[in-house]
Amino acid sequence: MSDRPAQGKSTLGKGTRVTGKSRDRLQTQLKKQYEAGASIRSLARETGRSYGFIHNVLVESHVQLRSRGGANRRKVASK
């Protein structure tokens, strides 16, 4: 077995600061995956980072964030 992450997945140490060119590369990678349909939660799980970290990186890279999925809640009219 090798020490490399499977299928090109990068695992970042939790709380590790990501700056400079490393952050630029991460932004590009996450933006591409998000725009291809990956969720913020799945990207967080894949990278070992928090939802908030992934969200902030996507915002920094000027990604158009999708709205939340699932059924919309509606007020039920009383009779």
Short mmCIF file of N, CA, C and O in Angstrom, two decimals:
data_model
loop_
_atom_site.label_atom_id
_atom_site.label_comp_id
_atom_site.label_asym_id
_atom_site.label_seq_id
_atom_site.Cartn_x
_atom_site.Cartn_y
_atom_site.Cartn_z
N MET A 1 0.83 -1.19 0.00
CA MET A 1 0.00 0.00 0.00
C MET A 1 0.87 1.24 0.00
O MET A 1 1.92 1.27 0.60
N SER A 2 0.36 2.29 -0.64
CA SER A 2 1.12 3.54 -0.67
C SER A 2 0.51 4.54 0.29
O SER A 2 -0.61 4.39 0.76
N ASP A 3 1.24 5.60 0.56
CA ASP A 3 0.78 6.66 1.45
C ASP A 3 -0.05 7.70 0.73
O ASP A 3 -0.56 8.62 1.35
N ARG A 4 -0.20 7.57 -0.59
CA ARG A 4 -0.96 8.55 -1.36
C ARG A 4 -2.45 8.33 -1.15
O ARG A 4 -2.90 7.20 -1.10
N PRO A 5 -3.22 9.42 -1.09
CA PRO A 5 -4.67 9.29 -0.98
C PRO A 5 -5.25 8.62 -2.22
O PRO A 5 -4.75 8.80 -3.33
N ALA A 6 -6.30 7.85 -2.05
CA ALA A 6 -6.93 7.13 -3.14
C ALA A 6 -7.60 8.08 -4.13
O ALA A 6 -8.18 9.08 -3.74
N GLN A 7 -7.52 7.75 -5.42
CA GLN A 7 -8.21 8.47 -6.49
C GLN A 7 -7.95 9.97 -6.48
O GLN A 7 -8.84 10.77 -6.72
N GLY A 8 -6.74 10.39 -6.14
CA GLY A 8 -6.40 11.80 -6.21
C GLY A 8 -7.03 12.65 -5.12
O GLY A 8 -7.01 13.85 -5.20
N LYS A 9 -7.63 12.01 -4.13
CA LYS A 9 -8.25 12.78 -3.05
C LYS A 9 -7.15 13.32 -2.15
O LYS A 9 -6.25 12.61 -1.76
N SER A 10 -7.25 14.60 -1.82
CA SER A 10 -6.26 15.18 -0.94
C SER A 10 -6.86 15.33 0.45
O SER A 10 -7.96 15.83 0.60
N THR A 11 -6.14 14.83 1.43
CA THR A 11 -6.59 14.98 2.80
C THR A 11 -5.68 15.99 3.46
O THR A 11 -4.47 15.82 3.48
N LEU A 12 -6.27 17.04 3.95
CA LEU A 12 -5.52 18.10 4.61
C LEU A 12 -5.65 17.91 6.10
O LEU A 12 -6.72 17.57 6.58
N GLY A 13 -4.57 18.14 6.82
CA GLY A 13 -4.66 18.03 8.26
C GLY A 13 -5.64 19.06 8.81
O GLY A 13 -5.66 20.20 8.37
N LYS A 14 -6.47 18.62 9.74
CA LYS A 14 -7.47 19.53 10.29
C LYS A 14 -6.77 20.70 10.97
O LYS A 14 -5.88 20.51 11.78
N GLY A 15 -7.18 21.90 10.61
CA GLY A 15 -6.60 23.10 11.19
C GLY A 15 -5.30 23.56 10.54
O GLY A 15 -4.77 24.59 10.89
N THR A 16 -4.80 22.79 9.57
CA THR A 16 -3.59 23.18 8.86
C THR A 16 -3.88 24.40 8.02
O THR A 16 -4.86 24.45 7.29
N ARG A 17 -3.01 25.41 8.12
CA ARG A 17 -3.19 26.62 7.34
C ARG A 17 -2.82 26.35 5.89
O ARG A 17 -1.80 25.75 5.60
N VAL A 18 -3.68 26.77 4.99
CA VAL A 18 -3.44 26.59 3.56
C VAL A 18 -3.35 27.98 2.95
O VAL A 18 -4.33 28.71 2.92
N THR A 19 -2.15 28.33 2.50
CA THR A 19 -1.93 29.68 1.97
C THR A 19 -1.15 29.62 0.65
O THR A 19 -0.64 28.57 0.27
N GLY A 20 -1.08 30.76 0.01
CA GLY A 20 -0.27 30.91 -1.20
C GLY A 20 -0.71 30.04 -2.34
O GLY A 20 -1.91 29.88 -2.61
N LYS A 21 0.27 29.45 -3.02
CA LYS A 21 -0.02 28.64 -4.21
C LYS A 21 -0.80 27.38 -3.85
O LYS A 21 -1.63 26.92 -4.64
N SER A 22 -0.58 26.84 -2.66
CA SER A 22 -1.33 25.66 -2.23
C SER A 22 -2.82 25.98 -2.15
O SER A 22 -3.67 25.20 -2.56
N ARG A 23 -3.15 27.16 -1.61
CA ARG A 23 -4.55 27.57 -1.50
C ARG A 23 -5.14 27.83 -2.88
O ARG A 23 -6.29 27.48 -3.15
N ASP A 24 -4.35 28.43 -3.76
CA ASP A 24 -4.81 28.68 -5.13
C ASP A 24 -5.16 27.37 -5.83
O ASP A 24 -6.19 27.26 -6.49
N ARG A 25 -4.28 26.37 -5.68
CA ARG A 25 -4.53 25.06 -6.29
C ARG A 25 -5.78 24.42 -5.69
O ARG A 25 -6.60 23.84 -6.40
N LEU A 26 -5.91 24.52 -4.36
CA LEU A 26 -7.08 23.96 -3.68
C LEU A 26 -8.36 24.64 -4.15
O LEU A 26 -9.36 23.98 -4.42
N GLN A 27 -8.34 25.97 -4.28
CA GLN A 27 -9.51 26.70 -4.77
C GLN A 27 -9.91 26.21 -6.16
O GLN A 27 -11.09 25.97 -6.42
N THR A 28 -8.94 26.06 -7.03
CA THR A 28 -9.21 25.61 -8.39
C THR A 28 -9.82 24.22 -8.39
O THR A 28 -10.82 23.96 -9.08
N GLN A 29 -9.25 23.33 -7.59
CA GLN A 29 -9.72 21.95 -7.52
C GLN A 29 -11.14 21.89 -6.95
O GLN A 29 -12.01 21.23 -7.51
N LEU A 30 -11.37 22.57 -5.83
CA LEU A 30 -12.69 22.55 -5.20
C LEU A 30 -13.74 23.20 -6.09
O LEU A 30 -14.87 22.71 -6.19
N LYS A 31 -13.38 24.30 -6.75
CA LYS A 31 -14.31 24.99 -7.64
C LYS A 31 -14.73 24.05 -8.77
O LYS A 31 -15.93 23.94 -9.08
N LYS A 32 -13.78 23.36 -9.36
CA LYS A 32 -14.08 22.45 -10.47
C LYS A 32 -15.00 21.32 -10.00
O LYS A 32 -15.98 21.00 -10.66
N GLN A 33 -14.72 20.74 -8.83
CA GLN A 33 -15.54 19.65 -8.32
C GLN A 33 -16.95 20.14 -7.95
O GLN A 33 -17.93 19.47 -8.24
N TYR A 34 -17.05 21.31 -7.32
CA TYR A 34 -18.34 21.86 -6.93
C TYR A 34 -19.19 22.17 -8.16
O TYR A 34 -20.36 21.83 -8.21
N GLU A 35 -18.58 22.78 -9.16
CA GLU A 35 -19.31 23.11 -10.37
C GLU A 35 -19.71 21.86 -11.16
O GLU A 35 -20.65 21.90 -11.95
N ALA A 36 -19.02 20.74 -10.91
CA ALA A 36 -19.37 19.47 -11.55
C ALA A 36 -20.47 18.74 -10.78
O ALA A 36 -20.91 17.67 -11.20
N GLY A 37 -20.90 19.32 -9.64
CA GLY A 37 -22.03 18.74 -8.93
C GLY A 37 -21.75 18.25 -7.52
O GLY A 37 -22.67 17.83 -6.82
N ALA A 38 -20.50 18.25 -7.08
CA ALA A 38 -20.19 17.80 -5.72
C ALA A 38 -20.78 18.77 -4.71
O ALA A 38 -20.84 19.98 -4.96
N SER A 39 -21.21 18.25 -3.57
CA SER A 39 -21.76 19.12 -2.52
C SER A 39 -20.63 19.63 -1.63
O SER A 39 -19.54 19.05 -1.59
N ILE A 40 -20.91 20.69 -0.92
CA ILE A 40 -19.93 21.22 0.02
C ILE A 40 -19.62 20.16 1.08
O ILE A 40 -18.47 19.94 1.44
N ARG A 41 -20.67 19.48 1.56
CA ARG A 41 -20.46 18.44 2.57
C ARG A 41 -19.58 17.30 2.05
O ARG A 41 -18.72 16.80 2.76
N SER A 42 -19.79 16.88 0.82
CA SER A 42 -18.97 15.80 0.27
C SER A 42 -17.52 16.25 0.09
O SER A 42 -16.59 15.48 0.35
N LEU A 43 -17.32 17.51 -0.31
CA LEU A 43 -15.96 18.03 -0.43
C LEU A 43 -15.29 18.13 0.93
O LEU A 43 -14.09 17.84 1.07
N ALA A 44 -16.05 18.51 1.95
CA ALA A 44 -15.51 18.59 3.31
C ALA A 44 -15.08 17.20 3.78
O ALA A 44 -13.99 17.02 4.34
N ARG A 45 -15.94 16.21 3.54
CA ARG A 45 -15.62 14.84 3.94
C ARG A 45 -14.38 14.34 3.21
O ARG A 45 -13.50 13.73 3.81
N GLU A 46 -14.32 14.61 1.91
CA GLU A 46 -13.22 14.14 1.07
C GLU A 46 -11.88 14.75 1.48
O GLU A 46 -10.85 14.08 1.43
N THR A 47 -11.87 16.01 1.86
CA THR A 47 -10.63 16.70 2.18
C THR A 47 -10.28 16.65 3.66
O THR A 47 -9.17 17.02 4.04
N GLY A 48 -11.25 16.26 4.50
CA GLY A 48 -10.99 16.24 5.94
C GLY A 48 -11.09 17.62 6.57
O GLY A 48 -10.60 17.84 7.67
N ARG A 49 -11.71 18.57 5.87
CA ARG A 49 -11.87 19.92 6.39
C ARG A 49 -13.33 20.16 6.75
O ARG A 49 -14.20 19.37 6.41
N SER A 50 -13.58 21.28 7.40
CA SER A 50 -14.95 21.59 7.83
C SER A 50 -15.77 22.15 6.67
O SER A 50 -15.24 22.65 5.67
N TYR A 51 -17.09 22.09 6.86
CA TYR A 51 -18.03 22.68 5.91
C TYR A 51 -17.70 24.16 5.73
O TYR A 51 -17.66 24.66 4.61
N GLY A 52 -17.47 24.86 6.83
CA GLY A 52 -17.19 26.30 6.79
C GLY A 52 -15.93 26.62 6.00
O GLY A 52 -15.90 27.61 5.25
N PHE A 53 -14.89 25.81 6.17
CA PHE A 53 -13.65 26.03 5.43
C PHE A 53 -13.91 25.90 3.93
O PHE A 53 -13.49 26.77 3.15
N ILE A 54 -14.59 24.83 3.53
CA ILE A 54 -14.88 24.61 2.11
C ILE A 54 -15.75 25.74 1.56
O ILE A 54 -15.49 26.28 0.48
N HIS A 55 -16.76 26.12 2.31
CA HIS A 55 -17.64 27.22 1.91
C HIS A 55 -16.83 28.49 1.68
O HIS A 55 -16.98 29.16 0.65
N ASN A 56 -15.95 28.82 2.62
CA ASN A 56 -15.13 30.04 2.49
C ASN A 56 -14.20 29.98 1.29
O ASN A 56 -14.04 30.98 0.58
N VAL A 57 -13.59 28.83 1.04
CA VAL A 57 -12.70 28.69 -0.11
C VAL A 57 -13.50 28.87 -1.41
O VAL A 57 -13.03 29.55 -2.34
N LEU A 58 -14.70 28.32 -1.47
CA LEU A 58 -15.52 28.48 -2.67
C LEU A 58 -15.94 29.93 -2.86
O LEU A 58 -15.91 30.44 -3.99
N VAL A 59 -16.30 30.61 -1.79
CA VAL A 59 -16.67 32.02 -1.87
C VAL A 59 -15.48 32.85 -2.37
O VAL A 59 -15.63 33.72 -3.22
N GLU A 60 -14.30 32.55 -1.83
CA GLU A 60 -13.08 33.25 -2.26
C GLU A 60 -12.80 33.05 -3.75
O GLU A 60 -12.23 33.93 -4.39
N SER A 61 -13.20 31.90 -4.28
CA SER A 61 -12.93 31.62 -5.69
C SER A 61 -14.09 32.06 -6.59
O SER A 61 -14.12 31.73 -7.77
N HIS A 62 -15.03 32.83 -6.00
CA HIS A 62 -16.14 33.44 -6.75
C HIS A 62 -17.05 32.42 -7.42
O HIS A 62 -17.52 32.64 -8.54
N VAL A 63 -17.31 31.31 -6.73
CA VAL A 63 -18.23 30.30 -7.24
C VAL A 63 -19.66 30.75 -6.96
O VAL A 63 -19.93 31.32 -5.90
N GLN A 64 -20.56 30.51 -7.91
CA GLN A 64 -21.98 30.77 -7.70
C GLN A 64 -22.51 29.58 -6.90
O GLN A 64 -22.64 28.49 -7.42
N LEU A 65 -22.77 29.80 -5.60
CA LEU A 65 -23.22 28.71 -4.75
C LEU A 65 -24.66 28.34 -5.07
O LEU A 65 -25.48 29.20 -5.38
N ARG A 66 -24.94 27.03 -5.01
CA ARG A 66 -26.29 26.53 -5.27
C ARG A 66 -27.14 26.73 -4.03
O ARG A 66 -26.63 26.78 -2.91
N SER A 67 -28.45 26.78 -4.22
CA SER A 67 -29.35 26.85 -3.08
C SER A 67 -29.42 25.46 -2.44
O SER A 67 -29.01 24.47 -3.04
N ARG A 68 -29.95 25.41 -1.24
CA ARG A 68 -30.06 24.14 -0.54
C ARG A 68 -31.03 23.24 -1.27
O ARG A 68 -32.01 23.67 -1.85
N GLY A 69 -30.78 21.95 -1.20
CA GLY A 69 -31.66 20.96 -1.84
C GLY A 69 -32.79 20.56 -0.93
O GLY A 69 -32.97 21.08 0.16
N GLY A 70 -33.56 19.63 -1.40
CA GLY A 70 -34.65 19.10 -0.60
C GLY A 70 -35.95 19.84 -0.83
O GLY A 70 -36.02 20.83 -1.55
N ALA A 71 -36.99 19.34 -0.20
CA ALA A 71 -38.31 19.92 -0.37
C ALA A 71 -38.40 21.28 0.29
O ALA A 71 -37.79 21.52 1.33
N ASN A 72 -39.15 22.17 -0.32
CA ASN A 72 -39.38 23.48 0.27
C ASN A 72 -40.46 23.37 1.32
O ASN A 72 -41.44 22.65 1.15
N ARG A 73 -40.29 24.10 2.39
CA ARG A 73 -41.31 24.12 3.44
C ARG A 73 -42.31 25.20 3.10
O ARG A 73 -41.96 26.32 2.75
N ARG A 74 -43.57 24.87 3.24
CA ARG A 74 -44.63 25.84 2.97
C ARG A 74 -45.54 25.91 4.17
O ARG A 74 -45.79 24.91 4.84
N LYS A 75 -46.05 27.08 4.38
CA LYS A 75 -47.05 27.23 5.45
C LYS A 75 -48.35 26.60 4.99
O LYS A 75 -48.77 26.81 3.86
N VAL A 76 -48.95 25.84 5.88
CA VAL A 76 -50.22 25.20 5.55
C VAL A 76 -51.33 26.18 5.91
O VAL A 76 -51.37 26.71 7.02
N ALA A 77 -52.20 26.42 4.95
CA ALA A 77 -53.31 27.35 5.18
C ALA A 77 -54.30 26.72 6.15
O ALA A 77 -54.66 25.54 6.03
N SER A 78 -54.74 27.46 7.14
CA SER A 78 -55.73 26.95 8.09
C SER A 78 -57.12 27.01 7.48
O SER A 78 -57.43 27.91 6.71
N LYS A 79 -57.93 26.07 7.89
CA LYS A 79 -59.31 26.04 7.38
C LYS A 79 -60.26 26.70 8.32
O LYS A 79 -60.16 26.80 9.44
#
